[in-house]
Coordinates of C-alpha atoms in Angstrom, one line a residue:
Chain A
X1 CA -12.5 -27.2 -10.0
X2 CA -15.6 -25.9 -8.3
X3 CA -18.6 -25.7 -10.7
X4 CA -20.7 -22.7 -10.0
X5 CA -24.4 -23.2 -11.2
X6 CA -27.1 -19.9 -11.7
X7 CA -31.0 -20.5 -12.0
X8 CA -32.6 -19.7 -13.8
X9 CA -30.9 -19.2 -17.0
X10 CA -33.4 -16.3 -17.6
X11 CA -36.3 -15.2 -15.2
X12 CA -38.7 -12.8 -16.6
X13 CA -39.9 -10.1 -13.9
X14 CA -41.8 -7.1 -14.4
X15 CA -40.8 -3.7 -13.5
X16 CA -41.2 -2.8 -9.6
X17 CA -41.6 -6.7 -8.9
X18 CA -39.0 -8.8 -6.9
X19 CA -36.3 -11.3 -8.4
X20 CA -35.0 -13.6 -7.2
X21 CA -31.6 -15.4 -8.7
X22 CA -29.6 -18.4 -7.7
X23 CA -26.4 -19.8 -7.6
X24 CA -25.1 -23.3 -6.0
X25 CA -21.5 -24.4 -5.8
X26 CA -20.5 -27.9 -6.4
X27 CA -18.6 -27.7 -2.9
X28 CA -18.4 -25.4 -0.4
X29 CA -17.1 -21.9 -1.0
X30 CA -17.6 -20.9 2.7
X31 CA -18.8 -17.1 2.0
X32 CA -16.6 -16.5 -1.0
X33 CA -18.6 -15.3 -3.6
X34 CA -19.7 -12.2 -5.3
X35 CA -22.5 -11.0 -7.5
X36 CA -21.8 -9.1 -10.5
X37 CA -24.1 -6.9 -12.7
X38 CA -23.3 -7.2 -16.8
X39 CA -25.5 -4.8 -19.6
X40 CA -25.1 -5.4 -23.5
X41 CA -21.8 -3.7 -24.3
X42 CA -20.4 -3.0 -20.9
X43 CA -18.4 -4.7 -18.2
X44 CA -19.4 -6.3 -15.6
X45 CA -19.9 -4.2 -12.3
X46 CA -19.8 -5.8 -8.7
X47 CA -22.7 -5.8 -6.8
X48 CA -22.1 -8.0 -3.7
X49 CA -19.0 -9.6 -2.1
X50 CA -18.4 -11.9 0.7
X51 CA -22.0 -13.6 0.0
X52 CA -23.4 -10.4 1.8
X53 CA -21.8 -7.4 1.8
X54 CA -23.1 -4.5 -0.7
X55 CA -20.4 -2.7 -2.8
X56 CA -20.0 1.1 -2.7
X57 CA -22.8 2.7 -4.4
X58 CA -25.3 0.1 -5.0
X59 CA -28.4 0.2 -3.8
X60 CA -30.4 -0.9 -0.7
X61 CA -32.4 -3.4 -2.7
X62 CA -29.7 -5.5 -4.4
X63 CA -29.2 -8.0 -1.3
X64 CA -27.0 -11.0 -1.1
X65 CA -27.4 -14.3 0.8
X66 CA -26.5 -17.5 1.8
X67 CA -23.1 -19.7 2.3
X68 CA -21.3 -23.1 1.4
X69 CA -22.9 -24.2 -1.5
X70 CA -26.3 -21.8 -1.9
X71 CA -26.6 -18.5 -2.2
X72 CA -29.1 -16.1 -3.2
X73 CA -29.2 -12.5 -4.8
X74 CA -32.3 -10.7 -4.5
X75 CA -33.5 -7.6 -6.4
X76 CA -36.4 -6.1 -3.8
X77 CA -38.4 -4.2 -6.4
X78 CA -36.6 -4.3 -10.1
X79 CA -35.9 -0.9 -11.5
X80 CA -35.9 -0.2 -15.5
X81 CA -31.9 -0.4 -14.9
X82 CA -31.9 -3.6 -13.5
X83 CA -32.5 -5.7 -16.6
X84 CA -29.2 -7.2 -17.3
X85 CA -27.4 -10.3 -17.2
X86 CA -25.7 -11.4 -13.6
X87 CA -22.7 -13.7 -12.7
X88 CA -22.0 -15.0 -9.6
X89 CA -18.3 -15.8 -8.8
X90 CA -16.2 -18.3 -6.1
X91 CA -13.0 -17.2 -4.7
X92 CA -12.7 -19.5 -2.0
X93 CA -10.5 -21.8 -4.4
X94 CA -9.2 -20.0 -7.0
X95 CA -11.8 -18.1 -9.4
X96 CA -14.9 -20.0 -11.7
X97 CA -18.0 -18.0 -12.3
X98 CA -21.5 -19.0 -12.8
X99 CA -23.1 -19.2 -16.5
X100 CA -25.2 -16.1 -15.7
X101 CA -29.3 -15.4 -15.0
X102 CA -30.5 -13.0 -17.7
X103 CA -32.9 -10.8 -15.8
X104 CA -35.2 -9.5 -18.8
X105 CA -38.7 -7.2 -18.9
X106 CA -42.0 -9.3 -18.3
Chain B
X1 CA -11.6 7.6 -9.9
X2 CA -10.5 4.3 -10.8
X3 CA -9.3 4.1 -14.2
X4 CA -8.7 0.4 -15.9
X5 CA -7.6 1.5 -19.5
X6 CA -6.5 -1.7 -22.1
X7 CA -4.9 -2.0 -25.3
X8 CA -3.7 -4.2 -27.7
X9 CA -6.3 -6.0 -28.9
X10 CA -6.9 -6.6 -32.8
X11 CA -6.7 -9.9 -35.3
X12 CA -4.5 -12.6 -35.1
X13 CA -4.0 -15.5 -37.2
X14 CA -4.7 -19.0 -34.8
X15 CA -0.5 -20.0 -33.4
X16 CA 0.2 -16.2 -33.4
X17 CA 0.7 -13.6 -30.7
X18 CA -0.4 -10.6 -29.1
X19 CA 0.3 -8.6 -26.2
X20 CA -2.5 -6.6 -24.1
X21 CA -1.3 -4.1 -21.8
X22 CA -3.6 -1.8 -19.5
X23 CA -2.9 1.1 -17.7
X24 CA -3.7 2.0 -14.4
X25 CA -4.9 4.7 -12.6
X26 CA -6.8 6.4 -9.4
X27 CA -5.2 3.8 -6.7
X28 CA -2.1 2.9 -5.3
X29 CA -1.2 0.1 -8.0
X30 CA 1.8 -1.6 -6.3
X31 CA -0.5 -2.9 -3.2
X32 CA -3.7 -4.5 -5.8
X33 CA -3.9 -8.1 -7.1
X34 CA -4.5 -7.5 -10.8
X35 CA -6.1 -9.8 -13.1
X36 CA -7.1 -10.3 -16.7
X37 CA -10.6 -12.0 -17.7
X38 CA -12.1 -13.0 -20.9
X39 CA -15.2 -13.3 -22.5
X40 CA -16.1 -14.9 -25.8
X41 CA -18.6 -13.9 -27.9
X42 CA -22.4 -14.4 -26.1
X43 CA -20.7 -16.3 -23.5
X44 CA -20.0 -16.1 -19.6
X45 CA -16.9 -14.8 -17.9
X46 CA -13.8 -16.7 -17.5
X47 CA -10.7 -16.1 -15.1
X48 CA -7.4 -15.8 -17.2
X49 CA -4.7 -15.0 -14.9
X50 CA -3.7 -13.0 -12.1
X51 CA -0.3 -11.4 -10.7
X52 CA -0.5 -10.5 -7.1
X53 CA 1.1 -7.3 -5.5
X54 CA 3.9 -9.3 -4.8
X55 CA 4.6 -10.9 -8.5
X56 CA 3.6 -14.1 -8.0
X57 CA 1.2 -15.5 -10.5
X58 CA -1.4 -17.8 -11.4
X59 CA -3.1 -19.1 -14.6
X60 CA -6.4 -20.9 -15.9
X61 CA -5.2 -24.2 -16.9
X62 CA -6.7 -23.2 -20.7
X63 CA -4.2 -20.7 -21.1
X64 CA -0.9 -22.4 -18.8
X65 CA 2.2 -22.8 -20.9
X66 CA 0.9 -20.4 -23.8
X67 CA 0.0 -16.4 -21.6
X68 CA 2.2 -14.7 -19.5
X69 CA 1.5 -12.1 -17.2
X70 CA 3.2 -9.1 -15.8
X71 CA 3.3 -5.8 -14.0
X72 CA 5.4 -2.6 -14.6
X73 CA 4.9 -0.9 -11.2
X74 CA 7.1 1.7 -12.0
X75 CA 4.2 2.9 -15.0
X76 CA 1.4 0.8 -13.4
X77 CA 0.5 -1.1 -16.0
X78 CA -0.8 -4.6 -16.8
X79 CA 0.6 -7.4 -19.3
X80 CA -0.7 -9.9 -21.3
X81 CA 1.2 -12.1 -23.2
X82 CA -0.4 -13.8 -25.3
X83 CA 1.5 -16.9 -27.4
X84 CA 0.1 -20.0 -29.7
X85 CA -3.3 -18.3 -29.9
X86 CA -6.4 -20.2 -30.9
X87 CA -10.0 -20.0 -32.1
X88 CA -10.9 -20.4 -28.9
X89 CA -9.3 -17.5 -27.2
X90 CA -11.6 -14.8 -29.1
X91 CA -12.7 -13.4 -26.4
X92 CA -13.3 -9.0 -25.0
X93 CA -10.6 -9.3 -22.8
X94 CA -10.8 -7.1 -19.4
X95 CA -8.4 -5.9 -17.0
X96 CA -9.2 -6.2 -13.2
X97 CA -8.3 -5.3 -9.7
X98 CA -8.9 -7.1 -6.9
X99 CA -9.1 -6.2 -3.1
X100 CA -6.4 -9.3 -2.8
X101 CA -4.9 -11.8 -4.2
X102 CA -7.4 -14.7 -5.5
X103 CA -10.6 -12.7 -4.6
X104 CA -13.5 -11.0 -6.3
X105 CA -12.9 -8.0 -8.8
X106 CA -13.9 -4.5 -7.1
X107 CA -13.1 -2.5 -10.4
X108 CA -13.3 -3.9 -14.4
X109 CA -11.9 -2.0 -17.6
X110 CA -14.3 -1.6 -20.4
X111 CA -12.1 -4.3 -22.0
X112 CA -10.4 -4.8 -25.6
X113 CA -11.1 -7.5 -28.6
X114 CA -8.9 -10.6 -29.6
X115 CA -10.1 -12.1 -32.6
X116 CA -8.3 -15.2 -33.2
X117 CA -9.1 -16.5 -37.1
X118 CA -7.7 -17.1 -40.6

């Protein structure tokens, strides 16, 4: 089973600032991973697939990188909606997501 | 607008069962990997199982030998069998779609409640 491991567990940013979350593989997952976006009571929302690529309708600052075993998601300048918790997920052999980075107001 | 709707959820006493069932709506459902994931309470996502557009199917070894999953194309809807329940399968279970078989999730239900307890 490929471990999937998110730092920080919470990073405190405030409002306009930049974040920066990550999430390392235990093996390589080649570009096979996507971000997800989860707020209190709601599902969670896809942000980014294929390491990369931006879902329909999310916005230019949400940006995904990286490939193997490190990747990166980077919020450019953190908007009031953007505090949430976020998963990344491997589907390069079969599914495991990451523990989740709580991205909470500074 | 796609439209991920379950059901089914509720209290079950720990070796009972329950069967979720969502229903679909907004895409073609017959060509779409569709797949069920849990959460437990204050936890972190967890693939359950997934049925591809073809019916073949795939479990998390936590829940192999005890869930079942299936698809009524003809009503597009999603099932979830769920047999032998435990404590630890209290979880908000949500339905999913994916692009393909075995890959991310492009569109989540709001999800529905098992409470597995005595």
């Amino acid at each position: 089973e490929i471990l999937m491991t998110q730092s920080p567990a919470t990073l405190s940013v405030s409002p306009g600032e930049r974040a920066t979350l990550s999430c390392r593989a235990s093996q390589s997952v080649n570009s096979n991973l996507a971000w997800y976006q989860q707020k209190p009571g709601q599902a969670p929302r896809l942000l980014i697939y294929a390491a990369s690529t931006r879902a329909t309708g999310i916005p230019a600052r949400f940006s995904g990188s990286g490939s193997g075993t490190e990747f990166t998601l980077t919020i450019s300048s953190l908007q009031s909606e953007d505090f949430a918790v976020y998963y990344c997920q491997q589907y390069n052999n079969w599914w495991t997501f990451g523990q989740g980075t709580r991205v909470e107001i500074k | 607008e796609v439209q991920l709707l379950e059901s089914g959820g509720g209290l079950v006493q720990p070796g009972g069962s329950l069967r979720l069932s969502c229903a679909a709506s907004g895409f073609t459902f017959t060509s779409y990997a569709m797949s069920w994931v849990r959460q437990g309470p204050g936890k972190g996502l967890e693939w359950v199982s997934e049925i591809s557009s073809g019916g073949s199917t795939y479990y998390a070894d936590s829940v192999k030998g005890r869930f079942t999953i299936s698809r009524d194309n003809s009503n597009n809807a999603l099932y979830l069998q769920m047999n032998s329940l435990r404590a630890e399968d209290t979880a908000v279970y949500y339905c999913a779609k994916g692009p393909y078989s075995l890959s991310y999730v492009d569109f989540w239900g709001q999800g529905t409640l098992v409470t597995v307890s005595s």
